[in-house]
Short mmCIF file of C-alpha atoms in Angstrom, two decimals:
data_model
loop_
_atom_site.label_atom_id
_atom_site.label_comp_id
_atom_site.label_asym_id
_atom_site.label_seq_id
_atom_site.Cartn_x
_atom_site.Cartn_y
_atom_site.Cartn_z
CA UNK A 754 71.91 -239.69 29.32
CA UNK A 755 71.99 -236.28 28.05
CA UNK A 756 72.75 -233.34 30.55
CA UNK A 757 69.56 -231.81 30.12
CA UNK A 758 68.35 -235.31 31.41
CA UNK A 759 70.88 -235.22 34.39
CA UNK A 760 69.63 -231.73 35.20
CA UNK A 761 66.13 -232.57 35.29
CA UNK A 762 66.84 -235.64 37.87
CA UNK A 763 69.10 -233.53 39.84
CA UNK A 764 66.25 -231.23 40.28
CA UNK A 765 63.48 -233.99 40.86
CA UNK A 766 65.57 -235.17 43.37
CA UNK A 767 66.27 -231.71 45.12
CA UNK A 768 61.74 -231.59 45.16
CA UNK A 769 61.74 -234.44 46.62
CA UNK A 770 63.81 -233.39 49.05
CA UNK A 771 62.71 -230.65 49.85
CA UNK A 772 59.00 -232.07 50.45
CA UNK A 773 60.74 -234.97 52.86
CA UNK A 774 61.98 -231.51 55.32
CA UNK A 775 58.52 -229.56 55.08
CA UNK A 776 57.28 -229.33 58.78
CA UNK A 777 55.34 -231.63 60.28
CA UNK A 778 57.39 -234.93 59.48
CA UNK A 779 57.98 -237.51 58.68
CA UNK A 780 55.85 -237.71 55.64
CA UNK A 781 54.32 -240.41 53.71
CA UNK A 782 54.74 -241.69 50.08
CA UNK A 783 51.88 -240.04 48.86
CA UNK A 784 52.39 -236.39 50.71
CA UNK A 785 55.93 -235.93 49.50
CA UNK A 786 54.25 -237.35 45.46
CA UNK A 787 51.53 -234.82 46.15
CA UNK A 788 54.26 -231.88 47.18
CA UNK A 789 55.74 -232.42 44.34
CA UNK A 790 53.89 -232.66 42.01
CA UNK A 791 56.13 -236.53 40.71
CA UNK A 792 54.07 -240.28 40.07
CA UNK A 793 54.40 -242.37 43.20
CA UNK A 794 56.92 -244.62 40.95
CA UNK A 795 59.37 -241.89 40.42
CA UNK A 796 58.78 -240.48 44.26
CA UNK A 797 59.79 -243.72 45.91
CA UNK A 798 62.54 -244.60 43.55
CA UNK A 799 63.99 -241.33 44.25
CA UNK A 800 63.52 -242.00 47.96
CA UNK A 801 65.37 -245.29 47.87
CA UNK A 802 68.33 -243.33 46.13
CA UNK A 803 68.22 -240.62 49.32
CA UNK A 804 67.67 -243.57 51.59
CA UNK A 805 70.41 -245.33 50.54
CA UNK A 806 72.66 -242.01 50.69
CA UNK A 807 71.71 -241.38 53.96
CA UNK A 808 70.02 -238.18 52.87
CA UNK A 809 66.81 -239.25 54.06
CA UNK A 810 65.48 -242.41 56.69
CA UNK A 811 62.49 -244.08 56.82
CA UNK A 812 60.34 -244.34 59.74
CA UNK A 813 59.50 -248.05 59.21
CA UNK A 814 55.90 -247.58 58.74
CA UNK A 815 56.03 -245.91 55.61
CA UNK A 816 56.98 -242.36 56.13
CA UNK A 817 59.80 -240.54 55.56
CA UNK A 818 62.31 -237.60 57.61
CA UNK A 819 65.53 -236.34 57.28
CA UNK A 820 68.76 -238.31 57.53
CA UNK A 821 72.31 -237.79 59.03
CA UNK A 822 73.51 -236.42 56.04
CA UNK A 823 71.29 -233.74 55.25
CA UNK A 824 71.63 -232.67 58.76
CA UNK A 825 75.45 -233.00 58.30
CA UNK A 826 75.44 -230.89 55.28
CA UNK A 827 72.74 -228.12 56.73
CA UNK A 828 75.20 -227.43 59.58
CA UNK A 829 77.92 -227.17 57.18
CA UNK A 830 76.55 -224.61 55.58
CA UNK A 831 74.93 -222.65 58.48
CA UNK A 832 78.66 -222.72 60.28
CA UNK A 833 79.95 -220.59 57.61
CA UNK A 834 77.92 -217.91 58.82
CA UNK A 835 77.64 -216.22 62.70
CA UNK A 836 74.19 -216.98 63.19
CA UNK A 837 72.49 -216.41 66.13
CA UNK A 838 72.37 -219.70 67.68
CA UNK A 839 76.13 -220.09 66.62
CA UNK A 840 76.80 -216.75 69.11
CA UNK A 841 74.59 -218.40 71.96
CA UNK A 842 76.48 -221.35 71.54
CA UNK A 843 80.04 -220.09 71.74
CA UNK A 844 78.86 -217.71 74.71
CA UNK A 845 77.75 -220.52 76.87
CA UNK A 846 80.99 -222.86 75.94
CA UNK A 847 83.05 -220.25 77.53
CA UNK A 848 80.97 -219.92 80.15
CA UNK A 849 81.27 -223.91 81.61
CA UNK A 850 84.39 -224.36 79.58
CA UNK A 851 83.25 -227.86 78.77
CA UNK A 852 82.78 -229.26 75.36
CA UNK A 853 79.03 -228.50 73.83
CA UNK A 854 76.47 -230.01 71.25
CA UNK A 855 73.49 -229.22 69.43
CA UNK A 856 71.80 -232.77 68.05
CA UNK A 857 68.39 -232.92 66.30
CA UNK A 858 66.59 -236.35 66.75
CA UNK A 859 65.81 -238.33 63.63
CA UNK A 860 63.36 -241.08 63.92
CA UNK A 861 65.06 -243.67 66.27
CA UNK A 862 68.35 -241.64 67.15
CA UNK A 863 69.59 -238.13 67.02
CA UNK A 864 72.39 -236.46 65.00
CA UNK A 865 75.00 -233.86 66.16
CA UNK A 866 74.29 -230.38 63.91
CA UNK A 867 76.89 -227.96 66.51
CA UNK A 868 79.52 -228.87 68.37
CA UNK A 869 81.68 -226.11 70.42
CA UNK A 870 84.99 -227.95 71.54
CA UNK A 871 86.57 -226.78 75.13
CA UNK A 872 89.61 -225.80 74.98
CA UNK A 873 91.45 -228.19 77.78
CA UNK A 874 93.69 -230.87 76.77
CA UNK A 875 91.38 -233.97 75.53
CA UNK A 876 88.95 -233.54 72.82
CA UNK A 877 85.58 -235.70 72.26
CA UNK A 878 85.09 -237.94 69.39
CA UNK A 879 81.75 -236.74 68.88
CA UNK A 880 81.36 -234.72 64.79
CA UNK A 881 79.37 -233.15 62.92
CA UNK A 882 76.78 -235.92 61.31
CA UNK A 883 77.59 -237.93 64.00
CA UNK A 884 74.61 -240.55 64.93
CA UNK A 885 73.63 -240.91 68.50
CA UNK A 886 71.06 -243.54 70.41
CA UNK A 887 67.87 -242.31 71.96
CA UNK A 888 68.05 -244.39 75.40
CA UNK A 889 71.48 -243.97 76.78
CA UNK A 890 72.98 -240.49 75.85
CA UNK A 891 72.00 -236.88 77.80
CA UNK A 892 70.30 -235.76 74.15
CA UNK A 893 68.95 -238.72 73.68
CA UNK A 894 66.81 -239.27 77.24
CA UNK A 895 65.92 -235.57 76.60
CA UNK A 896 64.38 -236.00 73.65
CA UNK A 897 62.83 -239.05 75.26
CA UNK A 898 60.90 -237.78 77.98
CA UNK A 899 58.94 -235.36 76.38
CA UNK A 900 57.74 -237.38 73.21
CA UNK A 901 53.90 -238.33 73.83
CA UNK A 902 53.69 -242.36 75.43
CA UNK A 903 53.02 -243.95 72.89
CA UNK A 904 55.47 -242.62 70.70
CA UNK A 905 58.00 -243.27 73.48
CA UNK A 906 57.32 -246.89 74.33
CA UNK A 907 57.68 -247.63 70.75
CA UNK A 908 60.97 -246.83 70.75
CA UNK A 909 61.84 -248.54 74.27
CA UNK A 910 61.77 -252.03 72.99
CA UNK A 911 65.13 -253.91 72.37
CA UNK A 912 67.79 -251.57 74.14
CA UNK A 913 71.17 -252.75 73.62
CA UNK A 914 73.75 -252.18 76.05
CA UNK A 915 76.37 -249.69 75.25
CA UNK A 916 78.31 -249.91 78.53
CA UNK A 917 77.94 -251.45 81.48
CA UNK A 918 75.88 -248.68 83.03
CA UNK A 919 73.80 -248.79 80.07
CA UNK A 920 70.30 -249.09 81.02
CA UNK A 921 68.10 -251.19 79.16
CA UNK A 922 65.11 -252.13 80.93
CA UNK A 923 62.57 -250.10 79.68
CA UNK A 924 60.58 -249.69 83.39
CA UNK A 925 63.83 -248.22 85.05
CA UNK A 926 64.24 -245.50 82.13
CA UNK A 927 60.80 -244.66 82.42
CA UNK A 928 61.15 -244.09 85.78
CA UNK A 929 64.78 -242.01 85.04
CA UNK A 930 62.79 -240.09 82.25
CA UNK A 931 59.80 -238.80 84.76
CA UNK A 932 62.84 -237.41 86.62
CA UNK A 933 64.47 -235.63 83.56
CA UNK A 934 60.85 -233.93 82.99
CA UNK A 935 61.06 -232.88 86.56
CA UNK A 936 64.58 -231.90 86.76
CA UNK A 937 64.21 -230.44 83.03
CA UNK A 938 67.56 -231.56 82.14
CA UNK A 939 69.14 -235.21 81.77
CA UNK A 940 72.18 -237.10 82.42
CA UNK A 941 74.12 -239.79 80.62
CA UNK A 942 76.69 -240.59 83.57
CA UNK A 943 79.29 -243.52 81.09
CA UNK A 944 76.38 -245.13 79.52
CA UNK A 945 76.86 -244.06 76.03
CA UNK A 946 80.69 -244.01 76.51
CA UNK A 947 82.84 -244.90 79.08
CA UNK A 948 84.75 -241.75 81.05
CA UNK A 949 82.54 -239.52 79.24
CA UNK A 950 78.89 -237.99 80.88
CA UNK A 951 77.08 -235.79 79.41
CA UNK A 952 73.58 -233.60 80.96
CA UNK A 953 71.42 -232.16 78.30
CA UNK A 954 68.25 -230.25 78.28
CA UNK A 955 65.70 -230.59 75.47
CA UNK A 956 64.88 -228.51 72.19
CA UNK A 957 61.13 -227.80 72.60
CA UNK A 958 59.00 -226.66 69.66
CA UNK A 959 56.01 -224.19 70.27
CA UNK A 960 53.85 -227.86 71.11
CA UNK A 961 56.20 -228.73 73.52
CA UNK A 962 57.12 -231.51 71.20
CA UNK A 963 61.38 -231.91 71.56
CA UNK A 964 63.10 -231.63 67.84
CA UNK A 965 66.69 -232.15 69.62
CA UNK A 966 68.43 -230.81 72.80
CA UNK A 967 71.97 -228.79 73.75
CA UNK A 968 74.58 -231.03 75.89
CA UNK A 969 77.76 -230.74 78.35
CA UNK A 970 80.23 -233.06 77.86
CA UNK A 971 82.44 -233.58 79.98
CA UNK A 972 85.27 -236.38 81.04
CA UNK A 973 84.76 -238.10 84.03
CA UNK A 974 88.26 -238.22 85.82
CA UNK A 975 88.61 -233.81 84.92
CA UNK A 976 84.85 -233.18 86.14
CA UNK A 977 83.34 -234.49 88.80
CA UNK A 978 79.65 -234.74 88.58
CA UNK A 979 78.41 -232.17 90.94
CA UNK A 980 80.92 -229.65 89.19
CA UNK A 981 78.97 -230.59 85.65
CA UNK A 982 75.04 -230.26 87.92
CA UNK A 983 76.51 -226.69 88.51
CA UNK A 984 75.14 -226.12 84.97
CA UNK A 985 71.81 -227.11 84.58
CA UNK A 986 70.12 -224.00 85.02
CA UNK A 987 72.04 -222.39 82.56
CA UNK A 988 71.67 -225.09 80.02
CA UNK A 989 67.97 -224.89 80.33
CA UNK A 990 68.12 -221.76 79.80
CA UNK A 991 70.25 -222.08 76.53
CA UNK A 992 68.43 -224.76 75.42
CA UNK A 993 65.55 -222.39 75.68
CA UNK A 994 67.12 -219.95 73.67
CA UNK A 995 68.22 -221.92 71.01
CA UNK A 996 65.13 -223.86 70.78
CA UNK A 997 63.05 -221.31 68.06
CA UNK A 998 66.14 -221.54 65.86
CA UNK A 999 65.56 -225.21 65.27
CA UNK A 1000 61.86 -225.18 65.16
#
């Protein structure tokens, strides 16, 4: 193949892209072949190469959004600058001195964009590009309670346990989620992760819809919970700042 050749695929790939992270996602076959102007053929070949990557998941009924890696790589390069939402960010670390994260949700799970480390003695696995389940992390149950019904029991079905607190029967987190929507803030107290709970309040777009949320992390035997509760007005209130920079 000649590099002229390698060029042009380089940049057919890039379109394609590109058309999978236009607004209003996920997109089918034939939007992101219409965006861009490429046969069908070529569109969804290149998609199985960026699906494959990680670049780029499938919904599982035909339609396409961004995957972990393009989120990875986005925060990469928007952490070499001082944005705004970088500055919010850092301001409300120090303020509850507790590890903090920015995820966006992806289809079926949610991927970790910021993370703002505290500064006491143990640090959280948690990284950038890092994956995260829907139904049993503070993000996660965020982004869950304000999705529309149907949308959300499609993606209560088959919850696997991730700890013993774990909950995975899908009438008990629907009942937990009309709380979060109340409360406007949710809790993952060891269910993701043992010793570790999180509360998180949700990344709303001008619809309402949630794109992601903002957590506290925090280790169990350092924090107690009502020490972490302390901060859930002030993480609604970030989240609500941070919210049009992700929208």
């Amino acid at each position: 193949m000649t590099s002229g050749a390698s060029e042009g695929s380089a940049l057919r790939t890039l379109r394609v892209l590109e058309a999978v992270a236009r607004p209003g996602g996920p997109h089918r076959l034939g939007e992101i072949s219409a965006a861009t102007g490429i046969a069908k053929p070529s569109t969804h070949r290149i998609l199985g190469g960026l699906t494959g990557s990680g670049y780029v998941v499938g919904d599982g009924d035909g339609a396409y959004g961004l995957g972990p890696r393009s989120y990875a790589l986005s925060a990469t390069i928007a952490s070499a600058e001082d944005t705004g939402g970088d500055t919010v960010l850092r301001r409300f670390q120090s303020e509850v001195d507790q590890t903090v994260h920015v995820a966006l949700r992806s289809g079926d799970h949610a991927i970790y964009v910021r993370k703002v480390d505290s500064e006491g003695p143990y640090r959280m696995a948690s990284r950038i590009g890092g994956v995260l389940p829907l139904h049993c992390t503070a993000i996660g149950k965020a982004v869950l309670a304000h999705l529309p019904d149907e949308e959300r029991a499609g993606l209560l079905r088959g919850l696997p346990a991730r700890t013993e607190r774990t909950l995975t029967d899908p009438a008990a987190l629907e009942r937990e989620l009309a709380q979060v929507r109340a409360d406007g803030y949710a809790l993952d107290d060891e269910e993701n992760e043992p010793t570790i709970r999180c509360m998180a309040a949700p990344l709303l777009d001008r619809d309402g819809r949630p794109v992601g949320g903002v957590s506290i992390s925090t280790i169990t035997f350092q924090t107690p919970k009502e020490a972490l509760l302390v901060h859930s007005a002030r993480l609604v209130e970030t989240a609500a700042l941070l919210a049009p920079l992700y929208t």
